[in-house]
Every structure is written in structure tokens, then in C-alpha cells.
mmCIF file of N, CA and C in Angstrom:
data_model
loop_
_atom_site.group_PDB
_atom_site.id
_atom_site.type_symbol
_atom_site.label_atom_id
_atom_site.label_comp_id
_atom_site.label_asym_id
_atom_site.label_seq_id
_atom_site.Cartn_x
_atom_site.Cartn_y
_atom_site.Cartn_z
ATOM 1 N N MET A 1394 107.520 167.960 205.331
ATOM 2 C CA MET A 1394 107.371 166.879 205.603
ATOM 3 C C MET A 1394 105.859 166.250 206.399
ATOM 4 N N GLN A 1395 105.967 166.411 207.130
ATOM 5 C CA GLN A 1395 104.350 166.729 207.437
ATOM 6 C C GLN A 1395 103.933 166.551 206.511
ATOM 7 N N ASP A 1396 103.846 167.487 205.052
ATOM 8 C CA ASP A 1396 102.360 167.551 204.173
ATOM 9 C C ASP A 1396 102.385 166.570 203.656
ATOM 10 N N ARG A 1397 103.724 165.606 203.488
ATOM 11 C CA ARG A 1397 104.226 164.507 202.629
ATOM 12 C C ARG A 1397 103.155 163.701 203.023
ATOM 13 N N LEU A 1398 103.550 163.335 204.061
ATOM 14 C CA LEU A 1398 103.331 161.535 205.322
ATOM 15 C C LEU A 1398 101.655 162.088 205.444
ATOM 16 N N GLY A 1399 101.163 163.471 205.688
ATOM 17 C CA GLY A 1399 99.634 163.238 206.074
ATOM 18 C C GLY A 1399 99.308 163.248 204.552
ATOM 19 N N GLU A 1400 99.780 162.701 203.021
ATOM 20 C CA GLU A 1400 99.032 162.951 202.166
ATOM 21 C C GLU A 1400 99.505 161.160 202.236
ATOM 22 N N LEU A 1401 99.844 160.422 201.819
ATOM 23 C CA LEU A 1401 100.146 159.114 202.349
ATOM 24 C C LEU A 1401 98.757 158.483 203.419
ATOM 25 N N GLN A 1402 99.307 158.538 204.724
ATOM 26 C CA GLN A 1402 97.987 158.706 205.741
ATOM 27 C C GLN A 1402 96.295 159.003 204.837
ATOM 28 N N ASP A 1403 96.571 160.158 204.536
ATOM 29 C CA ASP A 1403 95.026 160.817 203.772
ATOM 30 C C ASP A 1403 94.518 159.531 202.369
ATOM 31 N N GLN A 1404 95.364 158.880 201.893
ATOM 32 C CA GLN A 1404 95.202 158.293 200.966
ATOM 33 C C GLN A 1404 95.301 156.081 201.657
ATOM 34 N N ALA A 1405 95.366 156.006 202.383
ATOM 35 C CA ALA A 1405 95.170 154.696 203.144
ATOM 36 C C ALA A 1405 94.065 154.843 202.535
ATOM 37 N N VAL A 1406 93.556 156.302 204.228
ATOM 38 C CA VAL A 1406 91.626 156.120 204.883
ATOM 39 C C VAL A 1406 91.465 156.030 202.881
ATOM 40 N N GLU A 1407 91.499 156.714 202.331
ATOM 41 C CA GLU A 1407 90.614 156.736 201.413
ATOM 42 C C GLU A 1407 89.889 155.507 201.116
ATOM 43 N N ARG A 1408 91.060 154.744 200.615
ATOM 44 C CA ARG A 1408 91.258 153.950 199.899
ATOM 45 C C ARG A 1408 90.515 152.549 200.544
ATOM 46 N N GLN A 1409 91.021 152.752 202.385
ATOM 47 C CA GLN A 1409 89.987 151.685 202.343
ATOM 48 C C GLN A 1409 88.585 152.300 203.294
ATOM 49 N N PHE A 1410 88.102 153.895 203.146
ATOM 50 C CA PHE A 1410 86.600 153.626 203.027
ATOM 51 C C PHE A 1410 86.135 153.993 202.414
ATOM 52 N N LEU A 1411 87.085 153.578 200.597
ATOM 53 C CA LEU A 1411 85.681 153.445 199.468
ATOM 54 C C LEU A 1411 86.223 151.308 198.969
ATOM 55 N N GLU A 1412 86.893 150.514 199.936
ATOM 56 C CA GLU A 1412 86.220 149.418 199.600
ATOM 57 C C GLU A 1412 85.967 148.651 201.087
ATOM 58 N N SER A 1413 85.218 149.297 202.013
ATOM 59 C CA SER A 1413 84.683 149.630 203.062
ATOM 60 C C SER A 1413 82.996 149.680 202.657
ATOM 61 N N VAL A 1414 83.163 150.803 201.568
ATOM 62 C CA VAL A 1414 81.469 151.392 200.967
ATOM 63 C C VAL A 1414 81.770 149.987 200.155
ATOM 64 N N LEU A 1415 81.992 149.371 199.364
ATOM 65 C CA LEU A 1415 82.062 149.105 197.758
ATOM 66 C C LEU A 1415 82.154 147.809 198.036
ATOM 67 N N ARG A 1416 82.798 147.908 199.351
ATOM 68 C CA ARG A 1416 81.888 145.998 200.230
ATOM 69 C C ARG A 1416 83.017 145.465 198.419
ATOM 70 N N SER A 1417 84.509 145.900 199.007
ATOM 71 C CA SER A 1417 84.746 144.864 197.142
ATOM 72 C C SER A 1417 86.766 145.657 197.103
ATOM 73 N N ASP A 1418 87.536 144.789 196.321
ATOM 74 C CA ASP A 1418 88.829 145.693 196.050
ATOM 75 C C ASP A 1418 88.275 146.895 195.191
ATOM 76 N N LEU A 1419 89.575 147.949 195.378
ATOM 77 C CA LEU A 1419 89.317 148.921 194.432
ATOM 78 C C LEU A 1419 90.081 148.432 192.842
ATOM 79 N N GLU A 1420 90.746 147.288 192.684
ATOM 80 C CA GLU A 1420 91.137 147.099 191.182
ATOM 81 C C GLU A 1420 90.203 146.035 190.623
ATOM 82 N N THR A 1421 88.610 145.700 191.710
ATOM 83 C CA THR A 1421 87.387 144.634 190.593
ATOM 84 C C THR A 1421 87.104 145.879 190.100
ATOM 85 N N VAL A 1422 86.332 146.960 190.960
ATOM 86 C CA VAL A 1422 85.463 148.066 191.146
ATOM 87 C C VAL A 1422 86.137 148.568 190.173
ATOM 88 N N LEU A 1423 86.964 149.545 190.904
ATOM 89 C CA LEU A 1423 86.987 150.467 190.000
ATOM 90 C C LEU A 1423 88.310 150.901 189.502
ATOM 91 N N PRO A 1424 88.704 149.630 188.338
ATOM 92 C CA PRO A 1424 90.467 149.875 188.389
ATOM 93 C C PRO A 1424 90.586 150.974 187.680
ATOM 94 N N THR A 1425 90.326 151.764 187.759
ATOM 95 C CA THR A 1425 90.717 153.911 187.510
ATOM 96 C C THR A 1425 91.567 154.101 188.616
ATOM 97 N N VAL A 1426 90.061 153.868 189.081
ATOM 98 C CA VAL A 1426 90.233 154.534 190.555
ATOM 99 C C VAL A 1426 91.699 153.979 191.353
ATOM 100 N N LYS A 1427 91.758 152.461 191.580
ATOM 101 C CA LYS A 1427 93.279 151.801 191.904
ATOM 102 C C LYS A 1427 94.757 152.716 191.275
ATOM 103 N N ALA A 1428 94.312 152.039 189.610
ATOM 104 C CA ALA A 1428 95.763 153.128 189.313
ATOM 105 C C ALA A 1428 95.907 154.068 189.080
ATOM 106 N N MET A 1429 94.776 155.406 189.413
ATOM 107 C CA MET A 1429 95.869 156.798 189.507
ATOM 108 C C MET A 1429 95.570 156.996 191.538
ATOM 109 N N MET A 1430 95.399 155.331 192.410
ATOM 110 C CA MET A 1430 95.891 155.453 193.242
ATOM 111 C C MET A 1430 96.827 155.368 193.199
ATOM 112 N N ALA A 1431 97.660 154.641 192.732
ATOM 113 C CA ALA A 1431 99.132 153.342 193.155
ATOM 114 C C ALA A 1431 99.929 154.459 192.055
ATOM 115 N N GLN A 1432 99.323 155.106 190.892
ATOM 116 C CA GLN A 1432 100.355 156.101 190.759
ATOM 117 C C GLN A 1432 100.676 157.570 191.804
ATOM 118 N N ASN A 1433 100.334 157.791 192.198
ATOM 119 C CA ASN A 1433 99.670 159.190 193.054
ATOM 120 C C ASN A 1433 100.504 158.014 194.078
ATOM 121 N N GLN A 1434 100.553 157.089 194.389
ATOM 122 C CA GLN A 1434 101.974 156.870 195.746
ATOM 123 C C GLN A 1434 103.043 156.015 195.136
ATOM 124 N N THR A 1435 103.838 156.181 194.508
ATOM 125 C CA THR A 1435 104.205 156.539 193.789
ATOM 126 C C THR A 1435 105.366 157.766 193.688
ATOM 127 N N LEU A 1436 104.732 158.606 192.599
ATOM 128 C CA LEU A 1436 104.711 159.955 192.856
ATOM 129 C C LEU A 1436 105.147 160.153 194.939
ATOM 130 N N PHE A 1437 104.171 159.838 196.056
ATOM 131 C CA PHE A 1437 104.704 159.885 197.144
ATOM 132 C C PHE A 1437 106.030 159.966 196.925
ATOM 133 N N TRP A 1438 106.371 158.574 196.623
ATOM 134 C CA TRP A 1438 108.026 157.232 196.882
ATOM 135 C C TRP A 1438 109.434 158.763 196.708
ATOM 136 N N GLN A 1439 108.418 158.826 195.291
ATOM 137 C CA GLN A 1439 109.380 159.337 194.791
ATOM 138 C C GLN A 1439 110.007 160.740 195.000
ATOM 139 N N THR A 1440 109.394 161.712 196.177
ATOM 140 C CA THR A 1440 109.525 162.446 196.370
ATOM 141 C C THR A 1440 109.859 162.961 197.789
ATOM 142 N N TRP A 1441 108.802 161.626 198.967
ATOM 143 C CA TRP A 1441 109.768 160.660 199.942
ATOM 144 C C TRP A 1441 111.009 160.460 200.127
ATOM 145 N N GLN A 1442 111.515 160.272 199.629
ATOM 146 C CA GLN A 1442 112.461 159.242 199.742
ATOM 147 C C GLN A 1442 114.100 160.421 199.936
ATOM 148 N N PRO A 1443 113.931 161.391 198.399
ATOM 149 C CA PRO A 1443 114.992 163.127 199.517
ATOM 150 C C PRO A 1443 114.552 163.034 200.390
ATOM 151 N N ILE A 1444 113.736 163.218 200.767
ATOM 152 C CA ILE A 1444 113.758 164.302 202.870
ATOM 153 C C ILE A 1444 114.124 162.630 203.870
ATOM 154 N N GLN A 1445 113.175 161.520 203.238
ATOM 155 C CA GLN A 1445 113.830 160.436 203.885
ATOM 156 C C GLN A 1445 115.356 160.644 204.037
ATOM 157 N N GLN A 1446 116.284 159.987 203.011
ATOM 158 C CA GLN A 1446 117.685 159.977 203.267
ATOM 159 C C GLN A 1446 118.610 161.048 204.021
ATOM 160 N N ARG A 1447 117.672 162.282 203.871
ATOM 161 C CA ARG A 1447 118.769 163.458 204.139
ATOM 162 C C ARG A 1447 117.761 163.189 205.852
ATOM 163 N N TYR A 1448 116.891 162.735 206.871
ATOM 164 C CA TYR A 1448 116.767 163.078 207.836
ATOM 165 C C TYR A 1448 117.581 161.610 208.032
ATOM 166 N N LEU A 1449 117.139 160.138 207.528
ATOM 167 C CA LEU A 1449 118.595 159.112 207.707
ATOM 168 C C LEU A 1449 120.384 159.327 208.083
ATOM 169 N N SER A 1450 120.446 160.644 207.402
ATOM 170 C CA SER A 1450 121.823 160.456 207.617
ATOM 171 C C SER A 1450 122.686 161.030 209.131
ATOM 172 N N LEU A 1451 123.425 160.404 209.503
ATOM 173 C CA LEU A 1451 124.344 160.407 211.149
ATOM 174 C C LEU A 1451 124.492 161.577 210.781
ATOM 175 N N GLU A 1452 124.888 162.524 210.163
ATOM 176 C CA GLU A 1452 125.118 164.377 210.420
ATOM 177 C C GLU A 1452 124.109 164.823 210.648
ATOM 178 N N GLN A 1453 123.023 164.501 209.921
ATOM 179 C CA GLN A 1453 121.517 165.394 210.863
ATOM 180 C C GLN A 1453 120.846 164.400 211.377
ATOM 181 N N ARG A 1454 121.313 164.230 211.719
ATOM 182 C CA ARG A 1454 120.804 162.969 213.067
ATOM 183 C C ARG A 1454 121.364 163.231 213.614
ATOM 184 N N GLN A 1455 122.517 163.874 214.606
ATOM 185 C CA GLN A 1455 123.314 164.508 215.576
ATOM 186 C C GLN A 1455 123.164 165.560 215.424
ATOM 187 N N SER A 1456 122.771 166.073 214.899
ATOM 188 C CA SER A 1456 122.336 167.815 214.256
ATOM 189 C C SER A 1456 121.130 167.900 214.988
ATOM 190 N N LEU A 1457 119.943 167.096 214.676
ATOM 191 C CA LEU A 1457 118.755 167.570 215.401
ATOM 192 C C LEU A 1457 118.356 167.311 217.410
ATOM 193 N N ARG A 1458 120.193 165.503 217.737
ATOM 194 C CA ARG A 1458 119.675 164.874 218.545
ATOM 195 C C ARG A 1458 119.993 166.329 219.941
ATOM 196 N N SER A 1459 120.751 166.760 219.251
ATOM 197 C CA SER A 1459 121.659 168.538 219.632
ATOM 198 C C SER A 1459 120.773 169.282 220.217
ATOM 199 N N LEU A 1460 120.113 169.690 219.332
ATOM 200 C CA LEU A 1460 118.877 170.617 218.737
ATOM 201 C C LEU A 1460 118.052 171.142 220.049
ATOM 202 N N ILE A 1461 117.960 169.458 220.136
ATOM 203 C CA ILE A 1461 116.780 168.213 221.307
ATOM 204 C C ILE A 1461 117.428 168.442 222.359
ATOM 205 N N THR A 1462 118.876 168.045 222.662
ATOM 206 C CA THR A 1462 118.311 167.411 224.325
ATOM 207 C C THR A 1462 119.210 169.463 224.694
ATOM 208 N N SER A 1463 119.145 170.246 224.077
ATOM 209 C CA SER A 1463 120.451 171.832 224.287
ATOM 210 C C SER A 1463 119.384 172.405 225.410
ATOM 211 N N PRO A 1464 118.776 173.253 225.779
ATOM 212 C CA PRO A 1464 119.060 173.786 226.773
ATOM 213 C C PRO A 1464 118.997 174.480 225.775
ATOM 214 N N LEU A 1465 117.728 175.614 225.549
ATOM 215 C CA LEU A 1465 118.069 177.256 225.029
ATOM 216 C C LEU A 1465 118.768 178.063 226.018
ATOM 217 N N SER A 1466 119.323 179.200 225.583
ATOM 218 C CA SER A 1466 120.234 180.087 227.010
ATOM 219 C C SER A 1466 119.600 181.168 227.043
ATOM 220 N N SER A 1467 118.277 181.139 226.653
ATOM 221 C CA SER A 1467 118.360 182.397 227.515
ATOM 222 C C SER A 1467 116.103 182.914 226.202
ATOM 223 N N THR A 1468 115.011 183.542 226.510
ATOM 224 C CA THR A 1468 114.377 183.391 225.596
ATOM 225 C C THR A 1468 114.375 184.850 225.120
ATOM 226 N N PRO A 1469 113.900 184.179 223.565
ATOM 227 C CA PRO A 1469 113.983 186.413 223.125
ATOM 228 C C PRO A 1469 112.584 186.723 224.306
ATOM 229 N N SER A 1470 112.486 187.746 224.340
ATOM 230 C CA SER A 1470 111.330 188.727 224.535
ATOM 231 C C SER A 1470 110.266 189.778 223.437
ATOM 232 N N ILE A 1471 109.168 189.101 222.720
ATOM 233 C CA ILE A 1471 108.522 189.605 221.994
ATOM 234 C C ILE A 1471 107.689 190.915 222.840
ATOM 235 N N GLU A 1472 107.911 191.813 221.700
ATOM 236 C CA GLU A 1472 106.865 192.868 222.231
ATOM 237 C C GLU A 1472 105.874 192.993 221.240
ATOM 238 N N PRO A 1473 104.760 193.464 221.963
ATOM 239 C CA PRO A 1473 103.361 193.306 220.986
ATOM 240 C C PRO A 1473 102.859 194.618 220.558
ATOM 241 N N ILE A 1474 102.839 194.143 218.936
ATOM 242 C CA ILE A 1474 102.575 194.042 218.137
ATOM 243 C C ILE A 1474 101.283 195.392 217.780
ATOM 244 N N LEU A 1475 100.903 196.503 218.255
ATOM 245 C CA LEU A 1475 100.240 197.514 217.808
ATOM 246 C C LEU A 1475 99.925 198.477 217.095
ATOM 247 N N SER A 1476 98.702 197.649 217.117
ATOM 248 C CA SER A 1476 97.591 198.528 214.877
ATOM 249 C C SER A 1476 97.562 199.858 215.742
ATOM 250 N N PRO A 1477 97.189 200.748 214.683
ATOM 251 C CA PRO A 1477 97.293 201.620 214.793
ATOM 252 C C PRO A 1477 95.844 202.520 214.957
ATOM 253 N N ASP A 1478 95.110 202.391 215.750
ATOM 254 C CA ASP A 1478 93.933 203.066 215.938
ATOM 255 C C ASP A 1478 93.201 204.546 215.487
#
């Protein structure tokens, strides 16, 4: 989920950067790049919607709320792994 949202943010930053450097709308100066970015955004939304729906479900929200609000009963001890010298 974090990767998908990061990709969306990256694309928005790239578009803003290109438009500020070119001092024009991408559609006017680089229509092919603009079309590729639009296609990527469509693909993003197609992969994002199932993830979004999962987290919008009442069952999933209740499960996450329970996980966050329930204290851990005990912290498992972690033994250090020693590598042979």
C-alpha cells in the first residue's frame, strides 16, 4: 500500500517539476509524456481501488482498530544471533 501511494506522489511531483521547468502545461509541450503519465495514473487507480476497498470495509476497520487499541500481553524476547568467527 505504501509503495502504491508513493508512486502516486512521485508522479505528481514529477509532473509539477516538469511544468515548472518548462513553464507550460505538459499537454502543450510534451503531449506524449502527458499521455504516458495519464496512462500510468489510470493503472495506479486500477490497482489502488481493490486495496482501498479492503481498508474501507467495516470488518477490516474494526480489526485494525482492535489491533491498535489492544495492548500487547507480553513482548517476546529476541535472542541475539551470533555468527561463528
